[in-house]
Short mmCIF file of C-alpha atoms in Angstrom, two decimals:
data_model
loop_
_atom_site.label_atom_id
_atom_site.label_comp_id
_atom_site.label_asym_id
_atom_site.label_seq_id
_atom_site.Cartn_x
_atom_site.Cartn_y
_atom_site.Cartn_z
CA MET Y 1 -19.86 -16.95 -7.50
CA THR Y 2 -23.09 -16.05 -5.36
CA ASN Y 3 -25.95 -14.46 -7.31
CA LEU Y 4 -27.64 -11.49 -6.07
CA PRO Y 5 -30.30 -9.26 -7.33
CA ASP Y 6 -29.04 -6.39 -9.53
CA SER Y 7 -30.32 -3.93 -6.46
CA GLN Y 8 -27.75 -5.90 -4.14
CA THR Y 9 -24.80 -5.36 -6.59
CA THR Y 10 -24.61 -1.80 -6.85
CA THR Y 11 -22.20 0.63 -5.28
CA ALA Y 12 -25.15 2.19 -3.08
CA ALA Y 13 -25.89 -1.17 -1.84
CA LEU Y 14 -22.63 -1.61 -0.38
CA PHE Y 15 -22.59 2.04 1.40
CA ARG Y 16 -25.86 0.59 2.78
CA LEU Y 17 -23.79 -1.82 4.90
CA ARG Y 18 -22.82 0.01 8.13
CA ASP Y 19 -19.69 -1.98 9.00
CA PHE Y 20 -18.23 -1.18 5.24
CA ARG Y 21 -18.58 2.53 6.01
CA LEU Y 22 -16.70 2.19 9.24
CA TYR Y 23 -13.97 0.12 7.53
CA ILE Y 24 -13.86 2.89 4.43
CA SER Y 25 -13.73 5.55 7.11
CA ALA Y 26 -10.93 4.15 8.86
CA ARG Y 27 -9.03 3.37 5.78
CA PHE Y 28 -9.34 6.79 4.60
CA LEU Y 29 -8.36 8.45 7.70
CA GLY Y 30 -5.45 6.28 8.43
CA THR Y 31 -4.06 6.32 4.81
CA LEU Y 32 -4.64 10.10 5.18
CA GLY Y 33 -2.46 10.06 8.29
CA MET Y 34 0.13 8.08 6.94
CA LEU Y 35 0.56 10.09 4.09
CA ILE Y 36 0.69 13.61 5.81
CA MET Y 37 3.23 12.26 8.41
CA SER Y 38 5.57 10.96 5.34
CA VAL Y 39 5.64 14.15 3.72
CA ALA Y 40 6.64 16.13 6.96
CA VAL Y 41 9.13 13.36 7.99
CA GLY Y 42 10.88 13.29 4.31
CA TRP Y 43 11.19 16.93 4.18
CA GLN Y 44 12.14 17.07 7.89
CA VAL Y 45 15.31 14.33 7.63
CA TYR Y 46 16.11 15.96 4.28
CA ASP Y 47 16.32 19.20 5.94
CA ILE Y 48 18.45 18.06 8.79
CA THR Y 49 20.91 15.90 6.84
CA GLU Y 50 20.57 17.53 2.88
CA SER Y 51 21.46 13.72 2.30
CA ALA Y 52 19.84 11.37 -0.48
CA LEU Y 53 21.09 8.18 1.45
CA ALA Y 54 19.19 9.72 4.53
CA LEU Y 55 15.88 9.54 2.86
CA GLY Y 56 16.85 5.88 1.77
CA TYR Y 57 17.18 5.09 5.35
CA VAL Y 58 13.69 6.38 6.12
CA GLY Y 59 12.36 3.65 4.22
CA LEU Y 60 14.63 0.96 5.73
CA ALA Y 61 13.56 2.04 9.08
CA GLN Y 62 9.93 1.12 8.18
CA PHE Y 63 10.72 -1.58 6.27
CA LEU Y 64 12.98 -3.86 8.76
CA PRO Y 65 10.06 -4.00 11.57
CA MET Y 66 7.98 -5.27 8.66
CA LEU Y 67 10.08 -7.76 7.64
CA LEU Y 68 10.12 -9.24 11.06
CA PHE Y 69 6.53 -9.02 12.26
CA THR Y 70 4.45 -9.06 9.04
CA LEU Y 71 4.21 -13.27 8.95
CA PRO Y 72 3.40 -13.54 12.97
CA ALA Y 73 0.62 -10.64 12.18
CA GLY Y 74 -0.73 -12.66 9.25
CA ASP Y 75 -1.28 -15.96 11.70
CA ILE Y 76 -2.62 -13.59 14.59
CA ALA Y 77 -5.11 -11.98 12.18
CA ASP Y 78 -6.33 -15.93 11.58
CA ARG Y 79 -6.68 -16.46 15.46
CA ILE Y 80 -7.65 -13.09 17.03
CA ASP Y 81 -10.57 -10.91 16.33
CA ARG Y 82 -9.13 -8.44 13.67
CA ARG Y 83 -11.01 -5.48 14.88
CA PHE Y 84 -8.98 -5.46 18.18
CA ILE Y 85 -5.46 -5.86 16.12
CA VAL Y 86 -6.12 -2.90 13.95
CA ALA Y 87 -7.38 -0.82 17.04
CA ALA Y 88 -4.02 -1.82 18.95
CA ALA Y 89 -2.14 -0.99 15.94
CA GLY Y 90 -3.43 2.26 15.24
CA LEU Y 91 -2.58 3.10 18.82
CA LEU Y 92 1.11 2.26 18.25
CA GLU Y 93 1.03 4.68 15.05
CA ALA Y 94 -0.60 7.45 17.38
CA ALA Y 95 2.32 7.02 19.67
CA SER Y 96 4.93 6.90 17.08
CA ALA Y 97 3.60 10.40 16.04
CA GLY Y 98 3.59 11.57 19.62
CA TRP Y 99 7.47 10.45 19.69
CA LEU Y 100 8.19 12.66 16.56
CA ILE Y 101 6.62 15.85 18.30
CA LEU Y 102 8.98 15.36 21.12
CA LEU Y 103 11.78 15.13 19.19
CA THR Y 104 11.01 18.21 16.90
CA LEU Y 105 9.99 20.02 20.40
CA THR Y 106 12.99 19.10 22.08
CA HIS Y 107 15.12 20.23 18.38
CA SER Y 108 16.83 17.03 18.53
CA GLY Y 109 19.59 17.14 16.02
CA ASN Y 110 20.21 13.18 16.22
CA ILE Y 111 18.54 11.66 13.20
CA ASN Y 112 18.74 8.30 14.59
CA TRP Y 113 15.71 8.73 17.03
CA PHE Y 114 13.88 9.89 13.94
CA TYR Y 115 14.43 6.31 12.46
CA ALA Y 116 13.50 4.63 15.88
CA ALA Y 117 10.00 6.84 16.10
CA LEU Y 118 9.68 5.63 12.39
CA ALA Y 119 10.59 1.89 13.24
CA LEU Y 120 7.79 2.13 15.55
CA PHE Y 121 5.57 3.22 12.95
CA GLY Y 122 6.53 0.56 10.76
CA THR Y 123 6.02 -2.01 13.42
CA ALA Y 124 2.59 -1.03 13.40
CA ARG Y 125 1.87 -1.00 9.99
CA ALA Y 126 3.09 -4.63 10.00
CA ILE Y 127 0.77 -5.51 12.80
CA MET Y 128 -2.11 -3.56 11.22
CA ALA Y 129 -1.96 -4.48 7.55
CA PRO Y 130 -2.87 -8.43 7.46
CA ALA Y 131 -5.80 -7.50 10.03
CA SER Y 132 -6.98 -4.77 7.96
CA ARG Y 133 -6.23 -5.76 4.37
CA SER Y 134 -8.16 -9.12 4.68
CA PHE Y 135 -11.40 -7.93 6.29
CA VAL Y 136 -13.20 -6.66 2.99
CA PRO Y 137 -14.05 -10.14 2.41
CA LEU Y 138 -15.77 -10.36 5.56
CA LEU Y 139 -17.89 -7.39 5.17
CA VAL Y 140 -19.46 -7.85 1.63
CA PRO Y 141 -21.13 -10.43 -0.44
CA LYS Y 142 -18.62 -12.42 -2.73
CA ALA Y 143 -20.30 -11.13 -5.64
CA GLN Y 144 -19.61 -7.59 -4.49
CA LEU Y 145 -16.09 -8.19 -3.58
CA PRO Y 146 -14.35 -6.80 -6.95
CA ARG Y 147 -16.76 -3.45 -6.83
CA ALA Y 148 -15.90 -3.43 -2.95
CA ILE Y 149 -12.39 -3.64 -3.42
CA ALA Y 150 -12.64 -0.94 -6.05
CA VAL Y 151 -14.33 1.19 -3.70
CA SER Y 152 -11.75 0.83 -1.08
CA SER Y 153 -9.16 1.74 -3.37
CA SER Y 154 -10.69 4.65 -4.64
CA THR Y 155 -11.08 5.93 -0.78
CA PHE Y 156 -7.37 4.77 -0.13
CA GLN Y 157 -6.34 7.11 -3.29
CA MET Y 158 -8.48 9.64 -2.55
CA ALA Y 159 -6.32 9.73 1.12
CA VAL Y 160 -3.21 9.90 -1.01
CA ILE Y 161 -4.16 12.62 -3.07
CA LEU Y 162 -5.05 14.63 -0.11
CA GLY Y 163 -2.66 13.76 2.29
CA PRO Y 164 0.34 15.05 0.64
CA ALA Y 165 -1.22 18.39 -0.39
CA ILE Y 166 -2.60 18.69 3.52
CA GLY Y 167 0.97 17.53 4.63
CA GLY Y 168 2.80 20.16 2.75
CA PHE Y 169 0.35 23.02 3.68
CA LEU Y 170 0.24 21.70 7.15
CA TYR Y 171 3.88 21.87 7.45
CA LEU Y 172 3.97 25.73 6.62
CA SER Y 173 2.95 25.77 10.29
CA GLY Y 174 5.72 23.72 11.42
CA PRO Y 175 6.19 19.85 11.82
CA VAL Y 176 4.72 19.84 15.16
CA THR Y 177 1.49 20.63 13.70
CA VAL Y 178 1.51 17.85 11.00
CA TYR Y 179 2.37 14.88 13.74
CA ALA Y 180 -0.53 16.24 15.87
CA THR Y 181 -2.69 15.91 13.15
CA CYS Y 182 -1.57 12.40 12.38
CA CYS Y 183 -1.79 11.50 16.08
CA ALA Y 184 -5.51 12.48 16.31
CA LEU Y 185 -6.16 10.65 12.84
CA PHE Y 186 -4.83 7.32 13.84
CA ILE Y 187 -6.65 7.25 17.14
CA CYS Y 188 -9.94 7.81 15.31
CA VAL Y 189 -9.15 4.58 12.82
CA SER Y 190 -8.76 2.45 16.37
CA VAL Y 191 -12.13 3.78 17.75
CA ALA Y 192 -13.70 3.14 14.30
CA PHE Y 193 -12.57 -0.34 13.93
CA LEU Y 194 -13.67 -0.77 17.51
CA SER Y 195 -17.43 0.19 16.54
CA ILE Y 196 -17.53 -2.46 13.77
CA ARG Y 197 -20.07 -5.17 14.79
CA THR Y 198 -18.86 -7.76 12.07
CA ARG Y 199 -17.03 -10.49 14.24
CA THR Y 200 -13.97 -12.44 12.53
CA LYS Y 201 -14.41 -16.09 12.73
CA MET Y 202 -11.62 -17.68 14.60
CA GLU Y 203 -10.04 -20.64 13.25
CA PRO Y 204 -9.52 -23.86 15.57
CA GLN Y 205 -5.72 -24.42 16.33
CA GLU Y 206 -4.62 -27.14 14.68
CA PRO Y 207 -2.81 -29.58 17.01
CA GLY Y 208 0.79 -30.47 17.11
CA VAL Y 209 1.37 -27.32 14.54
CA GLY Y 210 3.44 -24.54 16.01
CA ALA Y 211 3.08 -21.02 15.30
CA MET Y 212 6.04 -20.61 12.84
CA SER Y 213 4.41 -23.50 10.67
CA ARG Y 214 1.59 -21.31 10.96
CA ALA Y 215 3.28 -18.47 10.05
CA VAL Y 216 4.77 -19.73 6.72
CA ALA Y 217 1.69 -21.61 5.90
CA GLY Y 218 0.50 -18.51 3.63
CA ILE Y 219 4.07 -18.97 1.98
CA LEU Y 220 3.85 -22.30 1.25
CA TYR Y 221 0.26 -21.86 -0.37
CA MET Y 222 1.62 -19.15 -2.39
CA ARG Y 223 4.14 -21.17 -3.64
CA ARG Y 224 1.30 -23.68 -5.25
CA SER Y 225 -0.80 -20.65 -6.60
CA PRO Y 226 1.25 -19.61 -9.65
CA ILE Y 227 -1.39 -16.76 -10.05
CA VAL Y 228 -1.06 -15.42 -6.60
CA LEU Y 229 2.55 -15.78 -6.39
CA GLY Y 230 3.11 -14.21 -9.95
CA ALA Y 231 0.62 -11.27 -9.18
CA VAL Y 232 2.29 -10.13 -5.97
CA SER Y 233 5.66 -11.12 -6.97
CA LEU Y 234 5.48 -8.78 -10.53
CA ASP Y 235 4.61 -5.72 -8.08
CA LEU Y 236 7.21 -6.51 -5.53
CA PHE Y 237 9.95 -6.19 -8.47
CA ALA Y 238 8.25 -3.55 -10.53
CA VAL Y 239 7.89 -1.26 -7.70
CA LEU Y 240 11.06 -2.04 -5.97
CA LEU Y 241 12.99 -0.94 -8.95
CA GLY Y 242 10.69 1.50 -10.63
CA GLY Y 243 9.41 3.27 -7.10
CA ALA Y 244 11.12 6.81 -7.31
CA VAL Y 245 8.74 8.37 -4.08
CA ALA Y 246 11.82 8.64 -1.59
CA LEU Y 247 13.80 10.89 -4.18
CA LEU Y 248 10.65 13.44 -4.54
CA PRO Y 249 12.22 16.06 -1.75
CA ILE Y 250 15.72 16.11 -4.14
CA TYR Y 251 13.34 16.83 -7.31
CA ALA Y 252 11.29 19.36 -5.62
CA ARG Y 253 14.07 21.07 -3.92
CA ASP Y 254 17.17 20.83 -6.37
CA ILE Y 255 15.61 20.17 -9.63
CA LEU Y 256 12.52 21.64 -9.87
CA ASP Y 257 12.70 24.17 -7.27
CA VAL Y 258 8.95 23.79 -6.21
CA GLY Y 259 9.48 23.69 -2.25
CA PRO Y 260 7.60 21.59 -0.04
CA ILE Y 261 4.27 22.75 -1.61
CA GLY Y 262 5.30 21.38 -5.01
CA LEU Y 263 6.49 18.46 -3.13
CA GLY Y 264 2.88 17.77 -1.82
CA PHE Y 265 1.47 18.22 -5.30
CA MET Y 266 4.35 15.79 -6.60
CA ARG Y 267 3.18 13.26 -3.95
CA ALA Y 268 -0.43 13.78 -4.72
CA ALA Y 269 -0.30 12.89 -8.18
CA PRO Y 270 0.26 9.48 -8.62
CA ALA Y 271 -3.16 9.30 -6.62
CA VAL Y 272 -4.57 11.73 -8.98
CA GLY Y 273 -4.18 9.05 -11.90
CA ALA Y 274 -4.86 6.03 -9.37
CA ILE Y 275 -8.09 7.67 -8.22
CA VAL Y 276 -9.48 8.08 -11.93
CA VAL Y 277 -9.08 4.68 -12.67
CA SER Y 278 -10.29 3.38 -9.54
CA LEU Y 279 -13.87 5.39 -10.19
CA MET Y 280 -13.67 4.03 -13.59
CA LEU Y 281 -13.40 0.33 -12.05
CA VAL Y 282 -16.19 1.03 -9.54
CA TRP Y 283 -18.69 1.93 -12.31
CA ARG Y 284 -17.39 -0.47 -14.68
CA PRO Y 285 -15.06 -3.65 -13.28
CA LEU Y 286 -12.62 -5.19 -15.49
CA GLY Y 287 -14.47 -7.79 -17.67
CA ARG Y 288 -11.95 -9.81 -20.23
CA ARG Y 289 -8.37 -10.45 -20.54
CA THR Y 290 -7.42 -9.03 -17.15
CA GLY Y 291 -3.98 -10.94 -17.04
CA HIS Y 292 -3.02 -9.28 -20.17
CA ILE Y 293 -4.43 -5.87 -18.94
CA MET Y 294 -2.31 -6.43 -15.66
CA PHE Y 295 0.94 -6.84 -17.57
CA ALA Y 296 0.44 -3.81 -20.01
CA CYS Y 297 -0.04 -1.28 -17.27
CA VAL Y 298 3.16 -2.51 -15.24
CA GLY Y 299 5.13 -1.87 -18.45
CA ILE Y 300 2.82 1.69 -18.82
CA PHE Y 301 4.13 2.35 -15.17
CA GLY Y 302 7.99 1.75 -16.23
CA ALA Y 303 7.80 3.97 -19.13
CA ALA Y 304 6.31 6.58 -17.24
CA THR Y 305 8.96 6.17 -14.46
CA ILE Y 306 11.28 7.05 -17.22
CA VAL Y 307 9.77 10.10 -18.34
CA PHE Y 308 9.77 11.25 -14.93
CA GLY Y 309 13.42 10.64 -14.15
CA LEU Y 310 14.37 12.59 -17.39
CA SER Y 311 11.74 15.63 -16.78
CA GLU Y 312 12.90 19.11 -15.89
CA ASN Y 313 9.60 20.49 -16.31
CA PHE Y 314 7.22 20.79 -13.20
CA MET Y 315 3.91 20.04 -15.44
CA LEU Y 316 5.59 16.97 -17.21
CA THR Y 317 6.73 15.79 -13.98
CA LEU Y 318 3.21 15.92 -12.59
CA ILE Y 319 1.63 14.31 -16.07
CA ALA Y 320 4.40 11.44 -15.53
CA LEU Y 321 3.65 10.73 -12.05
CA THR Y 322 -0.02 10.73 -12.90
CA VAL Y 323 0.36 8.44 -15.40
CA MET Y 324 2.17 6.16 -12.98
CA GLY Y 325 -0.53 6.16 -10.53
CA ALA Y 326 -3.26 5.43 -13.25
CA SER Y 327 -1.48 2.36 -14.75
CA ASP Y 328 -0.34 1.08 -11.04
CA MET Y 329 -3.79 1.36 -9.90
CA VAL Y 330 -4.84 -1.46 -12.31
CA SER Y 331 -2.40 -3.70 -11.42
CA VAL Y 332 -3.27 -3.25 -7.91
CA ASN Y 333 -7.18 -3.66 -8.45
CA ILE Y 334 -6.27 -6.88 -10.08
CA ARG Y 335 -3.82 -8.16 -7.73
CA SER Y 336 -6.29 -7.31 -4.94
CA THR Y 337 -9.12 -8.78 -6.34
CA LEU Y 338 -7.11 -12.10 -7.28
CA ILE Y 339 -5.70 -13.06 -4.08
CA PRO Y 340 -9.06 -13.26 -2.02
CA LEU Y 341 -10.65 -15.26 -5.00
CA ALA Y 342 -7.94 -17.47 -5.13
CA THR Y 343 -7.12 -18.22 -1.48
CA PRO Y 344 -9.31 -20.12 1.14
CA GLN Y 345 -10.91 -17.85 3.59
CA GLN Y 346 -9.24 -19.81 6.52
CA MET Y 347 -5.62 -18.68 5.11
CA LEU Y 348 -6.60 -15.43 3.69
CA GLY Y 349 -4.93 -13.30 6.62
CA ARG Y 350 -1.61 -15.31 6.58
CA VAL Y 351 -1.75 -15.04 2.41
CA THR Y 352 -2.16 -11.36 2.78
CA ALA Y 353 0.43 -11.23 5.48
CA VAL Y 354 3.18 -12.48 2.79
CA GLU Y 355 1.27 -9.93 0.20
CA MET Y 356 2.03 -6.97 2.58
CA LEU Y 357 5.51 -8.22 3.23
CA PHE Y 358 5.97 -7.98 -0.45
CA ILE Y 359 4.75 -4.45 -0.80
CA GLY Y 360 6.40 -3.63 2.03
CA ALA Y 361 9.79 -4.57 0.14
CA SER Y 362 8.43 -3.00 -2.59
CA ASN Y 363 7.64 0.45 -1.11
CA GLU Y 364 10.00 1.05 2.06
CA LEU Y 365 12.95 -1.40 0.49
CA GLY Y 366 12.13 0.28 -2.82
CA ASP Y 367 12.74 3.76 -1.22
CA PHE Y 368 15.91 2.40 0.34
CA ARG Y 369 17.16 1.21 -3.14
CA ALA Y 370 16.47 4.78 -4.78
CA GLY Y 371 18.18 6.37 -2.05
CA VAL Y 372 21.58 4.13 -2.07
CA SER Y 373 21.52 4.53 -5.92
CA ALA Y 374 21.08 8.28 -6.12
CA ALA Y 375 24.20 8.23 -3.96
CA LEU Y 376 26.18 6.36 -5.80
CA PHE Y 377 25.19 7.23 -9.36
CA GLY Y 378 23.22 10.44 -8.89
CA THR Y 379 19.46 11.30 -8.90
CA VAL Y 380 18.30 10.69 -12.40
CA PRO Y 381 20.37 7.94 -13.44
CA ALA Y 382 18.86 6.18 -10.24
CA VAL Y 383 15.45 6.83 -11.46
CA LEU Y 384 16.18 5.53 -15.01
CA ILE Y 385 17.76 2.23 -13.86
CA GLY Y 386 14.76 1.84 -12.14
CA GLY Y 387 12.41 2.46 -14.72
CA ILE Y 388 14.18 0.32 -17.27
CA GLY Y 389 14.35 -2.79 -14.75
CA THR Y 390 10.69 -2.33 -14.53
CA LEU Y 391 10.11 -2.92 -18.29
CA GLY Y 392 12.45 -5.66 -17.79
CA VAL Y 393 10.87 -7.47 -15.20
CA VAL Y 394 7.63 -7.32 -17.22
CA GLY Y 395 8.99 -9.54 -20.07
CA ILE Y 396 10.74 -11.86 -17.74
CA TRP Y 397 7.37 -12.26 -15.61
CA MET Y 398 5.17 -12.92 -18.67
CA TRP Y 399 7.60 -15.78 -19.60
CA LEU Y 400 7.52 -17.26 -15.77
CA PHE Y 401 4.08 -16.83 -15.13
CA PRO Y 402 1.99 -17.89 -18.25
CA HIS Y 403 -1.12 -18.98 -15.94
CA LEU Y 404 -1.35 -15.33 -14.71
CA ARG Y 405 -0.94 -13.59 -18.26
CA GLU Y 406 -3.78 -16.00 -19.70
CA VAL Y 407 -6.09 -14.87 -17.00
CA ASP Y 408 -9.34 -14.09 -18.35
CA ARG Y 409 -12.35 -13.08 -16.09
CA LEU Y 410 -11.67 -12.83 -12.44
CA SER Y 411 -15.02 -14.52 -11.38
CA ASP Y 412 -13.13 -17.60 -12.72
CA VAL Y 413 -10.41 -17.74 -10.58
CA LYS Y 414 -10.81 -20.18 -7.68
CA PRO Y 415 -8.35 -21.42 -4.89
CA VAL Y 416 -5.87 -24.34 -5.31
CA ALA Y 417 -6.95 -27.38 -3.93
#
C-alpha cells in the first residue's frame, strides 16, 4: 500500500479533494431522495391496498430491473466515463419521481402503474450503482481508501437517518410534495457528477470478446476469489432472510400504532446505529481480526432482528433496529473495503455490478420475501423466521469460507492472480 505523510492520511485531507467532496455530496443527495421516496411509496401503497403482499411487490418491482440490467451496467462502467452514466441515471430517477406525481394527481387506483414507476426507478438504480460505487478508488490514494469508504458510508447513513424522517414529515403535506422534492434531489445528483473533473480510465476492448463475456467476467473473477465471494454472498443471504424493512408500515400502523411519523423514525433507527459505528470507523479504522469481527456482527444483526420481531414496545423496537443498523454497518464497511482491494482496477466495475446485484437481491428481493412470508405466516412469524435464518447463515458461511473468516488486516488483502 502506498505510504503517504501523516498529513495526507487524515479525514481533513480527504475533504481537501474537490472531486471527493462532489462525490460525497451527490451520494448524500441521491440517498436522501431514495429514502424519502421509499417512505412515501410504502405508505401510499399500503394505504391503497392494505396488503402485506403489495408491499412485497414494491421490492420486487425494483429488483427485477436490477436483475436484468446490473451486469451489463458493470461492463459499461468499465468502458464509458462513469460520470456520464451516473448523470443519465439520475435523470431517470427524476423521471420516475415525476411519474409518481402524475399518478397521485390523477388519483390513480391502479396499483400496477405504481409498480411500473418503481420498475423505472429500479432500472435507473441498476445503471447507476456499478458506476457510482466503483468511483471512490479513482478519487483518493490507495492508502486512504478504507477511511474514504468509512466517510462515504457515514454520509450514506446520515442520509438514511434524515431521509425517512423527512419523508414522514413531508408526507403530512401529501405525496406530491414528497415526490417533487425527490425529483429535485435526483437532478442535483446529475449536476454534481457532471461537475467532477476526474476521468475514468477506459479499458481497451479485447478483440473477439463479446459483451456477454465481458459482463459475466465479474462473476468468474468472484468465483476465483473466495474472500470476495464469501463477503458478498454472506451479505446476500443474511439480509435476504433477516431484512424486514418492507414490513415496517405494518408495524407502524397495526402493531405499534405510531403513524407515518413513527414509521419515519423506525426507518431512520438502523441508520442511527450505522452512523455511530461508521464515524467510529472514520476515527479509528479496523485493525486486526476483521474476518472474525464481520461474522460476529452479522450474528448480532440476526439476533437483533428476532428482538425486533417480538417487540410490541416502540422504544424497544427502535433500540433493536438501531442495533441492527450498527452491526450491519461493520460488515458493510469490511465488504466495501475488501472488494476494491481484492479486485484488479480494470475489473472493478464488473465485480461491483455483481456485488450490487447481490445487494439488490438481499434488499429488494428480501422485501418481497418478507411480504410473502407475512402474507403466509403472519408478520411477526415472518420476521422471526428471517432472524433465525440469518444466524444459521453465519454458522454455515464460517465453515464454507475459512479464508474470509481468517482475514486479519484489510491492508494484507490482494487481488487473485
